[in-house]
mmCIF file of C-alpha atoms and ligand atoms in Angstrom:
data_model
loop_
_atom_site.group_PDB
_atom_site.id
_atom_site.type_symbol
_atom_site.label_atom_id
_atom_site.label_comp_id
_atom_site.label_asym_id
_atom_site.label_seq_id
_atom_site.Cartn_x
_atom_site.Cartn_y
_atom_site.Cartn_z
ATOM 1 C CA MET A 1 0.000 0.000 0.000
ATOM 2 C CA ASN A 2 1.237 3.479 -0.805
ATOM 3 C CA ARG A 3 1.706 5.174 2.559
ATOM 4 C CA ILE A 4 2.874 8.526 1.201
ATOM 5 C CA PRO A 5 0.194 10.957 2.393
ATOM 6 C CA ARG A 6 -1.776 13.231 0.135
ATOM 7 C CA HIS A 7 -1.441 16.682 1.636
ATOM 8 C CA HIS A 8 -4.372 19.000 2.135
ATOM 9 C CA PRO A 9 -4.159 22.200 0.071
ATOM 10 C CA LEU A 10 -1.486 24.625 1.195
ATOM 11 C CA ARG A 11 -2.874 27.144 3.678
ATOM 12 C CA LEU A 12 -1.119 29.891 5.616
ATOM 13 C CA ARG A 13 -1.195 29.039 9.294
ATOM 14 C CA ARG A 14 1.851 30.939 10.569
ATOM 15 C CA SER A 15 0.031 32.832 13.318
ATOM 16 C CA VAL A 16 -3.060 31.338 14.937
ATOM 17 C CA LEU A 17 -4.453 33.731 17.550
ATOM 18 C CA SER A 18 -6.771 32.587 20.316
ATOM 19 C CA VAL A 19 -9.445 35.146 21.162
ATOM 20 C CA PRO A 20 -11.682 34.508 24.182
ATOM 21 C CA ALA A 21 -15.272 34.739 22.902
ATOM 22 C CA ALA A 22 -16.285 36.252 26.252
ATOM 23 C CA ASN A 23 -13.984 39.256 25.777
ATOM 24 C CA ALA A 24 -15.886 41.864 23.735
ATOM 25 C CA ARG A 25 -12.879 44.188 23.311
ATOM 26 C CA ALA A 26 -10.650 41.347 22.078
ATOM 27 C CA LEU A 27 -13.366 40.143 19.684
ATOM 28 C CA ALA A 28 -13.747 43.636 18.237
ATOM 29 C CA LYS A 29 -10.003 44.083 17.944
ATOM 30 C CA SER A 30 -9.383 40.697 16.293
ATOM 31 C CA ALA A 31 -10.890 41.640 12.904
ATOM 32 C CA ALA A 32 -8.067 44.086 12.157
ATOM 33 C CA LEU A 33 -5.136 41.914 13.250
ATOM 34 C CA ASP A 34 -2.562 40.484 10.860
ATOM 35 C CA CYS A 35 -2.808 36.828 11.906
ATOM 36 C CA ASP A 36 -3.453 33.957 9.489
ATOM 37 C CA ALA A 37 -6.125 32.306 11.600
ATOM 38 C CA ILE A 38 -8.263 33.176 14.593
ATOM 39 C CA ILE A 39 -9.460 30.645 17.120
ATOM 40 C CA PHE A 40 -12.550 32.008 18.837
ATOM 41 C CA ASP A 41 -12.389 30.250 22.172
ATOM 42 C CA LEU A 42 -15.469 28.999 24.026
ATOM 43 C CA GLU A 43 -13.460 26.575 26.175
ATOM 44 C CA ASP A 44 -10.765 27.246 28.784
ATOM 45 C CA SER A 45 -10.626 31.047 28.502
ATOM 46 C CA VAL A 46 -14.356 31.355 29.286
ATOM 47 C CA LEU A 47 -15.739 30.871 32.809
ATOM 48 C CA PRO A 48 -18.586 28.327 33.111
ATOM 49 C CA GLU A 49 -21.094 31.061 34.025
ATOM 50 C CA LYS A 50 -20.091 33.092 30.949
ATOM 51 C CA LYS A 51 -20.381 30.297 28.358
ATOM 52 C CA ALA A 52 -23.910 31.147 27.148
ATOM 53 C CA GLU A 53 -23.120 34.852 26.851
ATOM 54 C CA ALA A 54 -19.895 34.087 24.963
ATOM 55 C CA ARG A 55 -21.722 31.777 22.524
ATOM 56 C CA ALA A 56 -24.308 34.451 21.780
ATOM 57 C CA ALA A 57 -21.614 37.115 21.300
ATOM 58 C CA LEU A 58 -19.772 34.814 18.918
ATOM 59 C CA VAL A 59 -22.836 34.135 16.783
ATOM 60 C CA ASP A 60 -23.338 37.925 16.491
ATOM 61 C CA HIS A 61 -19.663 38.483 15.736
ATOM 62 C CA PHE A 62 -19.689 35.950 12.881
ATOM 63 C CA LYS A 63 -22.377 38.037 11.138
ATOM 64 C CA THR A 64 -19.840 40.873 10.881
ATOM 65 C CA LEU A 65 -16.847 38.824 9.678
ATOM 66 C CA ASP A 66 -15.185 39.391 6.318
ATOM 67 C CA ARG A 67 -15.267 35.810 4.996
ATOM 68 C CA ALA A 68 -13.265 36.813 1.906
ATOM 69 C CA SER A 69 -10.237 37.948 3.933
ATOM 70 C CA GLY A 70 -8.413 34.682 3.223
ATOM 71 C CA ARG A 71 -7.943 34.253 6.953
ATOM 72 C CA GLU A 72 -9.326 31.141 8.643
ATOM 73 C CA HIS A 73 -11.941 31.488 11.370
ATOM 74 C CA VAL A 74 -11.984 28.619 13.844
ATOM 75 C CA ILE A 75 -14.204 27.984 16.874
ATOM 76 C CA ARG A 76 -12.823 26.048 19.832
ATOM 77 C CA ILE A 77 -15.736 24.283 21.469
ATOM 78 C CA ASN A 78 -16.090 22.683 24.900
ATOM 79 C CA PRO A 79 -15.886 18.862 25.099
ATOM 80 C CA PRO A 80 -18.728 17.798 22.783
ATOM 81 C CA ASP A 81 -20.126 15.182 25.166
ATOM 82 C CA GLY A 82 -20.863 17.833 27.830
ATOM 83 C CA PRO A 83 -23.803 20.273 27.986
ATOM 84 C CA ASP A 84 -21.790 23.262 26.733
ATOM 85 C CA GLY A 85 -20.246 21.237 23.919
ATOM 86 C CA ALA A 86 -23.659 20.327 22.507
ATOM 87 C CA LEU A 87 -24.754 23.977 22.581
ATOM 88 C CA ASP A 88 -21.410 25.047 21.085
ATOM 89 C CA LEU A 89 -22.020 22.677 18.166
ATOM 90 C CA GLU A 90 -25.395 24.349 17.562
ATOM 91 C CA ALA A 91 -23.593 27.707 17.476
ATOM 92 C CA VAL A 92 -21.059 26.204 15.044
ATOM 93 C CA LEU A 93 -23.883 25.291 12.659
ATOM 94 C CA ASP A 94 -25.126 28.911 12.885
ATOM 95 C CA CYS A 95 -21.664 30.397 12.323
ATOM 96 C CA MET A 96 -20.246 27.909 9.802
ATOM 97 C CA PRO A 97 -16.593 28.650 10.688
ATOM 98 C CA ASP A 98 -13.780 27.278 8.527
ATOM 99 C CA ALA A 99 -12.954 24.802 11.272
ATOM 100 C CA VAL A 100 -13.924 23.556 14.723
ATOM 101 C CA LEU A 101 -11.100 22.986 17.206
ATOM 102 C CA LEU A 102 -11.757 20.002 19.477
ATOM 103 C CA PRO A 103 -10.301 20.250 22.998
ATOM 104 C CA LYS A 104 -8.769 17.415 25.026
ATOM 105 C CA VAL A 105 -8.988 14.817 22.264
ATOM 106 C CA CYS A 106 -8.006 11.389 23.654
ATOM 107 C CA GLU A 107 -8.913 8.861 20.961
ATOM 108 C CA PRO A 108 -9.998 8.679 17.300
ATOM 109 C CA GLN A 109 -13.667 8.410 18.234
ATOM 110 C CA ASP A 110 -13.524 11.929 19.745
ATOM 111 C CA VAL A 111 -12.897 13.242 16.231
ATOM 112 C CA LEU A 112 -15.194 10.841 14.376
ATOM 113 C CA THR A 113 -18.214 11.570 16.585
ATOM 114 C CA VAL A 114 -18.075 15.278 15.744
ATOM 115 C CA ALA A 115 -17.330 14.592 12.061
ATOM 116 C CA ASP A 116 -20.445 12.377 11.890
ATOM 117 C CA HIS A 117 -22.509 14.924 13.822
ATOM 118 C CA LEU A 118 -21.629 17.683 11.330
ATOM 119 C CA SER A 119 -22.389 15.443 8.359
ATOM 120 C CA GLU A 120 -25.717 14.336 9.842
ATOM 121 C CA ALA A 121 -26.609 18.002 10.397
ATOM 122 C CA GLY A 122 -26.141 18.582 6.651
ATOM 123 C CA ALA A 123 -22.775 20.329 6.899
ATOM 124 C CA GLU A 124 -21.166 17.943 4.403
ATOM 125 C CA GLU A 125 -18.850 20.592 2.993
ATOM 126 C CA GLY A 126 -18.896 22.575 6.216
ATOM 127 C CA PRO A 127 -16.299 23.108 8.914
ATOM 128 C CA ARG A 128 -13.104 21.104 8.908
ATOM 129 C CA LEU A 129 -11.839 19.753 12.225
ATOM 130 C CA TRP A 130 -8.715 20.668 14.149
ATOM 131 C CA ALA A 131 -7.692 18.637 17.217
ATOM 132 C CA MET A 132 -5.899 19.804 20.355
ATOM 133 C CA VAL A 133 -3.050 17.492 21.354
ATOM 134 C CA GLU A 134 -2.999 18.214 25.082
ATOM 135 C CA THR A 135 -3.641 14.976 26.970
ATOM 136 C CA ALA A 136 -1.305 12.069 27.708
ATOM 137 C CA ALA A 137 -3.871 9.698 26.142
ATOM 138 C CA CYS A 138 -3.809 11.740 22.941
ATOM 139 C CA LEU A 139 -0.056 11.305 22.675
ATOM 140 C CA LEU A 140 -0.397 7.544 23.094
ATOM 141 C CA ASN A 141 -3.108 7.370 20.403
ATOM 142 C CA LEU A 142 -1.623 10.011 18.138
ATOM 143 C CA ALA A 143 -1.144 7.993 14.955
ATOM 144 C CA ALA A 144 -4.692 6.638 15.018
ATOM 145 C CA ILE A 145 -6.126 10.091 15.765
ATOM 146 C CA ALA A 146 -4.158 11.721 12.943
ATOM 147 C CA GLU A 147 -5.234 8.934 10.590
ATOM 148 C CA THR A 148 -8.890 9.998 10.956
ATOM 149 C CA GLY A 149 -7.842 12.806 8.598
ATOM 150 C CA ARG A 150 -7.924 10.288 5.740
ATOM 151 C CA THR A 151 -11.445 9.029 6.486
ATOM 152 C CA HIS A 152 -14.813 10.677 7.142
ATOM 153 C CA GLY A 153 -14.340 13.062 4.243
ATOM 154 C CA GLY A 154 -10.899 14.155 5.437
ATOM 155 C CA ARG A 155 -12.507 16.580 7.845
ATOM 156 C CA LEU A 156 -9.560 16.562 10.270
ATOM 157 C CA ASP A 157 -6.783 18.651 8.776
ATOM 158 C CA CYS A 158 -4.760 20.168 11.607
ATOM 159 C CA LEU A 159 -3.297 19.249 15.002
ATOM 160 C CA VAL A 160 -2.646 21.960 17.606
ATOM 161 C CA VAL A 161 -0.389 21.252 20.581
ATOM 162 C CA GLY A 162 -1.627 22.458 23.982
ATOM 163 C CA LEU A 163 1.266 22.403 26.413
ATOM 164 C CA ASN A 164 -0.449 24.116 29.335
ATOM 165 C CA ASP A 165 -2.857 21.192 29.765
ATOM 166 C CA LEU A 166 -0.203 18.610 28.896
ATOM 167 C CA ARG A 167 2.239 19.969 31.481
ATOM 168 C CA LYS A 168 -0.532 20.073 34.077
ATOM 169 C CA GLU A 169 -1.462 16.432 33.462
ATOM 170 C CA THR A 170 2.026 14.987 33.099
ATOM 171 C CA GLY A 171 4.146 17.146 35.377
ATOM 172 C CA ILE A 172 6.699 17.799 32.601
ATOM 173 C CA ALA A 173 8.582 20.953 33.606
ATOM 174 C CA ASP A 174 8.178 24.340 31.929
ATOM 175 C CA ILE A 175 11.857 25.026 31.157
ATOM 176 C CA PRO A 176 13.148 27.442 28.498
ATOM 177 C CA GLY A 177 14.114 25.481 25.390
ATOM 178 C CA ARG A 178 11.491 22.828 26.297
ATOM 179 C CA PRO A 179 14.128 20.055 26.678
ATOM 180 C CA PHE A 180 11.760 17.353 27.933
ATOM 181 C CA LEU A 181 8.919 18.323 25.624
ATOM 182 C CA VAL A 182 10.857 18.344 22.363
ATOM 183 C CA PRO A 183 10.665 14.534 21.911
ATOM 184 C CA LEU A 184 6.871 14.700 22.288
ATOM 185 C CA LEU A 185 6.574 17.732 20.006
ATOM 186 C CA LEU A 186 8.513 15.894 17.292
ATOM 187 C CA GLN A 187 6.198 12.922 17.694
ATOM 188 C CA VAL A 188 3.241 15.212 16.991
ATOM 189 C CA VAL A 189 4.915 16.619 13.880
ATOM 190 C CA VAL A 190 5.693 13.143 12.547
ATOM 191 C CA ALA A 191 2.172 11.820 13.239
ATOM 192 C CA ALA A 192 0.647 14.848 11.518
ATOM 193 C CA ARG A 193 2.852 14.484 8.449
ATOM 194 C CA ALA A 194 2.258 10.715 8.172
ATOM 195 C CA SER A 195 -1.436 11.514 7.716
ATOM 196 C CA GLY A 196 -0.989 14.661 5.623
ATOM 197 C CA LEU A 197 -2.090 17.095 8.351
ATOM 198 C CA ASP A 198 -0.876 20.568 9.285
ATOM 199 C CA VAL A 199 0.521 21.007 12.793
ATOM 200 C CA ILE A 200 0.600 24.068 15.032
ATOM 201 C CA ASP A 201 2.960 24.597 17.993
ATOM 202 C CA SER A 202 1.656 25.509 21.450
ATOM 203 C CA VAL A 203 1.179 28.979 22.975
ATOM 204 C CA PHE A 204 3.971 30.893 24.715
ATOM 205 C CA ASN A 205 2.418 32.302 27.883
ATOM 206 C CA ASP A 206 4.782 35.207 28.653
ATOM 207 C CA PHE A 207 3.508 37.690 26.079
ATOM 208 C CA SER A 208 5.866 40.421 27.346
ATOM 209 C CA ASP A 209 8.973 38.311 26.564
ATOM 210 C CA THR A 210 9.607 38.996 22.866
ATOM 211 C CA GLU A 211 13.028 37.338 22.743
ATOM 212 C CA GLY A 212 11.742 34.188 24.403
ATOM 213 C CA LEU A 213 8.851 34.049 21.934
ATOM 214 C CA GLU A 214 11.122 34.555 18.932
ATOM 215 C CA ALA A 215 13.389 31.738 20.114
ATOM 216 C CA GLU A 216 10.441 29.401 20.601
ATOM 217 C CA CYS A 217 9.005 30.287 17.169
ATOM 218 C CA ARG A 218 12.364 29.477 15.552
ATOM 219 C CA GLN A 219 12.540 26.223 17.485
ATOM 220 C CA GLY A 220 9.035 25.258 16.334
ATOM 221 C CA ARG A 221 9.896 26.082 12.736
ATOM 222 C CA HIS A 222 13.030 23.923 12.947
ATOM 223 C CA MET A 223 10.956 21.037 14.307
ATOM 224 C CA GLY A 224 8.696 21.256 11.266
ATOM 225 C CA PHE A 225 5.607 23.013 12.637
ATOM 226 C CA ASP A 226 3.499 25.153 10.258
ATOM 227 C CA GLY A 227 2.825 27.913 12.756
ATOM 228 C CA LYS A 228 2.217 28.858 16.357
ATOM 229 C CA MET A 229 -0.899 29.275 18.443
ATOM 230 C CA LEU A 230 -0.820 32.712 20.081
ATOM 231 C CA ILE A 231 -2.565 34.400 22.980
ATOM 232 C CA HIS A 232 -1.853 38.096 22.419
ATOM 233 C CA PRO A 233 -1.768 40.451 19.400
ATOM 234 C CA ALA A 234 1.810 41.434 20.307
ATOM 235 C CA GLN A 235 2.900 37.889 19.379
ATOM 236 C CA ILE A 236 1.661 37.918 15.765
ATOM 237 C CA ALA A 237 4.642 39.597 14.097
ATOM 238 C CA ALA A 238 7.171 37.136 15.551
ATOM 239 C CA ALA A 239 5.176 34.118 14.374
ATOM 240 C CA ASN A 240 4.608 35.567 10.889
ATOM 241 C CA GLU A 241 8.339 36.232 10.617
ATOM 242 C CA ALA A 242 9.575 32.879 11.902
ATOM 243 C CA TYR A 243 7.091 30.839 9.861
ATOM 244 C CA GLY A 244 7.386 33.038 6.766
ATOM 245 C CA VAL A 245 9.678 32.567 3.778
ATOM 246 C CA PRO A 246 13.017 34.404 4.191
ATOM 247 C CA GLU A 247 14.319 36.028 0.999
ATOM 248 C CA ALA A 248 17.407 33.797 0.912
ATOM 249 C CA GLU A 249 15.233 30.655 1.078
ATOM 250 C CA ALA A 250 12.962 31.963 -1.689
ATOM 251 C CA ALA A 251 16.008 32.723 -3.891
ATOM 252 C CA GLU A 252 17.389 29.238 -3.245
ATOM 253 C CA ALA A 253 14.025 27.678 -4.118
ATOM 254 C CA LEU A 254 13.879 29.657 -7.369
ATOM 255 C CA ALA A 255 17.382 28.443 -8.275
ATOM 256 C CA ILE A 256 16.382 24.810 -7.689
ATOM 257 C CA VAL A 257 13.201 25.126 -9.771
ATOM 258 C CA ALA A 258 15.165 26.896 -12.534
ATOM 259 C CA ALA A 259 17.855 24.178 -12.513
ATOM 260 C CA PHE A 260 15.266 21.470 -13.205
ATOM 261 C CA ALA A 261 13.640 23.608 -15.923
ATOM 262 C CA ALA A 262 16.966 24.215 -17.738
ATOM 263 C CA PRO A 263 17.202 22.419 -21.131
ATOM 264 C CA GLU A 264 20.536 20.785 -20.239
ATOM 265 C CA ASN A 265 18.878 19.081 -17.267
ATOM 266 C CA ALA A 266 15.817 17.836 -19.147
ATOM 267 C CA GLY A 267 14.953 14.269 -18.149
ATOM 268 C CA LYS A 268 17.302 14.287 -15.129
ATOM 269 C CA ALA A 269 16.154 13.151 -11.679
ATOM 270 C CA VAL A 270 19.251 14.550 -10.014
ATOM 271 C CA VAL A 271 21.132 17.726 -10.837
ATOM 272 C CA ASN A 272 24.435 19.410 -9.926
ATOM 273 C CA LEU A 273 23.563 22.869 -8.587
ATOM 274 C CA ALA A 274 26.814 24.758 -8.010
ATOM 275 C CA GLY A 275 28.513 21.736 -6.496
ATOM 276 C CA ARG A 276 25.502 20.447 -4.551
ATOM 277 C CA MET A 277 23.202 17.553 -5.342
ATOM 278 C CA VAL A 278 19.561 18.466 -5.789
ATOM 279 C CA GLU A 279 16.926 15.868 -6.499
ATOM 280 C CA LYS A 280 13.444 16.117 -7.930
ATOM 281 C CA LEU A 281 12.099 16.000 -4.352
ATOM 282 C CA HIS A 282 13.980 19.226 -3.608
ATOM 283 C CA ALA A 283 12.271 20.839 -6.600
ATOM 284 C CA ASP A 284 8.875 19.722 -5.204
ATOM 285 C CA GLN A 285 9.810 21.147 -1.805
ATOM 286 C CA ALA A 286 10.994 24.385 -3.443
ATOM 287 C CA GLY A 287 7.715 24.644 -5.382
ATOM 288 C CA ARG A 288 5.719 24.349 -2.152
ATOM 289 C CA LEU A 289 7.850 27.025 -0.483
ATOM 290 C CA LEU A 290 7.358 29.398 -3.443
ATOM 291 C CA ALA A 291 3.599 28.745 -3.370
ATOM 292 C CA LYS A 292 3.669 29.711 0.323
ATOM 293 C CA ALA A 293 5.605 32.898 -0.518
ATOM 294 C CA ASP A 294 2.900 33.723 -3.103
ATOM 295 C CA LEU A 295 0.167 33.235 -0.497
ATOM 296 C CA ILE A 296 2.024 35.561 1.890
ATOM 297 C CA ASN A 297 2.308 38.229 -0.823
ATOM 298 C CA GLU A 298 -1.391 37.911 -1.654
ATOM 299 C CA ARG A 299 -2.217 38.286 2.043
ATOM 300 C CA LYS A 300 -0.072 41.455 2.246
ATOM 301 C CA LYS A 301 -1.942 42.965 -0.718
ATOM 302 C CA LYS A 302 -5.297 42.318 0.990
ATOM 303 C CA ALA A 303 -4.147 43.882 4.302
HETATM 304 N N1 COA B 401 -7.077 38.743 20.952
HETATM 305 C C1 COA B 401 -7.459 39.992 20.590
HETATM 306 N N2 COA B 401 -7.174 41.094 21.313
HETATM 307 C C2 COA B 401 -6.481 40.897 22.448
HETATM 308 C C3 COA B 401 -6.059 39.623 22.867
HETATM 309 C C4 COA B 401 -6.385 38.510 22.074
HETATM 310 N N3 COA B 401 -6.034 37.277 22.434
HETATM 311 N N4 COA B 401 -5.362 39.747 24.020
HETATM 312 C C5 COA B 401 -5.347 41.060 24.318
HETATM 313 N N5 COA B 401 -6.027 41.744 23.371
HETATM 314 C C6 COA B 401 -6.235 43.191 23.301
HETATM 315 C C7 COA B 401 -6.808 43.730 24.592
HETATM 316 O O1 COA B 401 -8.219 43.636 24.566
HETATM 317 C C8 COA B 401 -6.307 45.145 24.574
HETATM 318 O O2 COA B 401 -7.117 45.891 23.686
HETATM 319 P P1 COA B 401 -7.722 47.302 24.133
HETATM 320 O O3 COA B 401 -6.496 48.159 24.297
HETATM 321 O O4 COA B 401 -8.602 47.693 23.017
HETATM 322 O O5 COA B 401 -8.433 47.044 25.401
HETATM 323 C C9 COA B 401 -4.945 45.034 23.908
HETATM 324 O O6 COA B 401 -4.985 43.819 23.153
HETATM 325 C C10 COA B 401 -3.802 44.994 24.865
HETATM 326 O O7 COA B 401 -4.006 43.944 25.771
HETATM 327 P P2 COA B 401 -3.216 43.872 27.167
HETATM 328 O O8 COA B 401 -3.697 44.955 28.070
HETATM 329 O O9 COA B 401 -1.754 43.825 26.869
HETATM 330 O O10 COA B 401 -3.612 42.470 27.729
HETATM 331 P P3 COA B 401 -4.904 42.105 28.571
HETATM 332 O O11 COA B 401 -4.589 42.234 30.029
HETATM 333 O O12 COA B 401 -6.117 42.796 28.055
HETATM 334 O O13 COA B 401 -5.036 40.546 28.209
HETATM 335 C C11 COA B 401 -4.652 38.229 28.408
HETATM 336 C C12 COA B 401 -4.034 39.620 28.546
HETATM 337 C C13 COA B 401 -3.600 37.160 28.565
HETATM 338 C C14 COA B 401 -5.733 38.044 29.490
HETATM 339 C C15 COA B 401 -5.283 38.151 26.984
HETATM 340 O O14 COA B 401 -4.262 38.410 26.069
HETATM 341 C C16 COA B 401 -6.002 36.864 26.639
HETATM 342 O O15 COA B 401 -7.093 36.594 27.136
HETATM 343 N N6 COA B 401 -5.416 36.071 25.705
HETATM 344 C C17 COA B 401 -6.035 34.873 25.169
HETATM 345 C C18 COA B 401 -6.182 33.779 26.208
HETATM 346 C C19 COA B 401 -6.697 32.519 25.588
HETATM 347 O O16 COA B 401 -7.322 32.527 24.533
HETATM 348 N N7 COA B 401 -6.482 31.364 26.246
HETATM 349 C C20 COA B 401 -6.889 30.095 25.721
HETATM 350 C C21 COA B 401 -5.892 29.510 24.807
HETATM 351 S S1 COA B 401 -4.384 29.093 25.593
HETATM 352 MG MG1 MG B 402 -6.306 23.287 26.776
#
């Protein structure tokens, strides 16, 4: 069997900002921010007694959203088997966001139940699913959870790491450089890629520490993440920068694509580029990077 995954279409997910749905000022502010995706949060950032109010505010807010902005609008719901989760799913059907982010996923069925619910409610083409990776059980079942992205209409298309919950449950220390978390983070990246999913690194809580954030963004990029979940507008620029396409990398990608297009290299699977071997796979990789650079330029024009 061919196990090479088919990737979902390329989407910009450099900066994924969480906005508490109960915070009217943050909701209002979010429309003008330069992030690639917004997660409107109904879960942990909203007190139990504020859930209903937050849901209502979110439904109103969605009526004002510019759906042609190219930015993704995601709703993080409460656990779907609880009373708030069921009501959140009703709000989702009203809002029709680009995706629903599922909290505290532990096993494949947690994803499949919501995928089936959306299909049964007639939202066949409707919201995709994103899954939080924030429980120890999720890490143990990661491959099977990620694999749900190939079934049920491919609704699952992104994993988002949640280290605050994971550290709370496991006791893994919060140390700069994340030495004991890196092995787990890499596991999430590999599981996502094996099933063709995007993967977003966890939030950085200290939003006044710009240097610390920049270092963690670079680290996430080096591990293979597509972007970072954020908690504050001041964090957007660092994530866009770290997960963007530096000019030198774009120039390199252009050179690789040009080398394979050159007449003298026609029909070659491997090429000598100024003393370095480049293979067809590097040209594919370069093409994807250039497509990402195009998306970033389009986004800038819309801003
Ligand atoms: N989205 C949009 N706007 C935000 C924002 C966010 N996540 N966080 C802060 N802002 C706004 C504030 O409303 C404020 O706007 P104003 O000047 O119009 O009032 C401005 O940015 C500056 O905010 P600041 O005073 O620096 O921070 P704060 O004390 O208002 O908020 C937090 C700090 C941490 C409480 C807030 O950033 C937050 O709630 N973040 C998201 C938390 C979350 O989603 N958690 C769940 C996922 S881990
Ligand atoms: Mg959480």
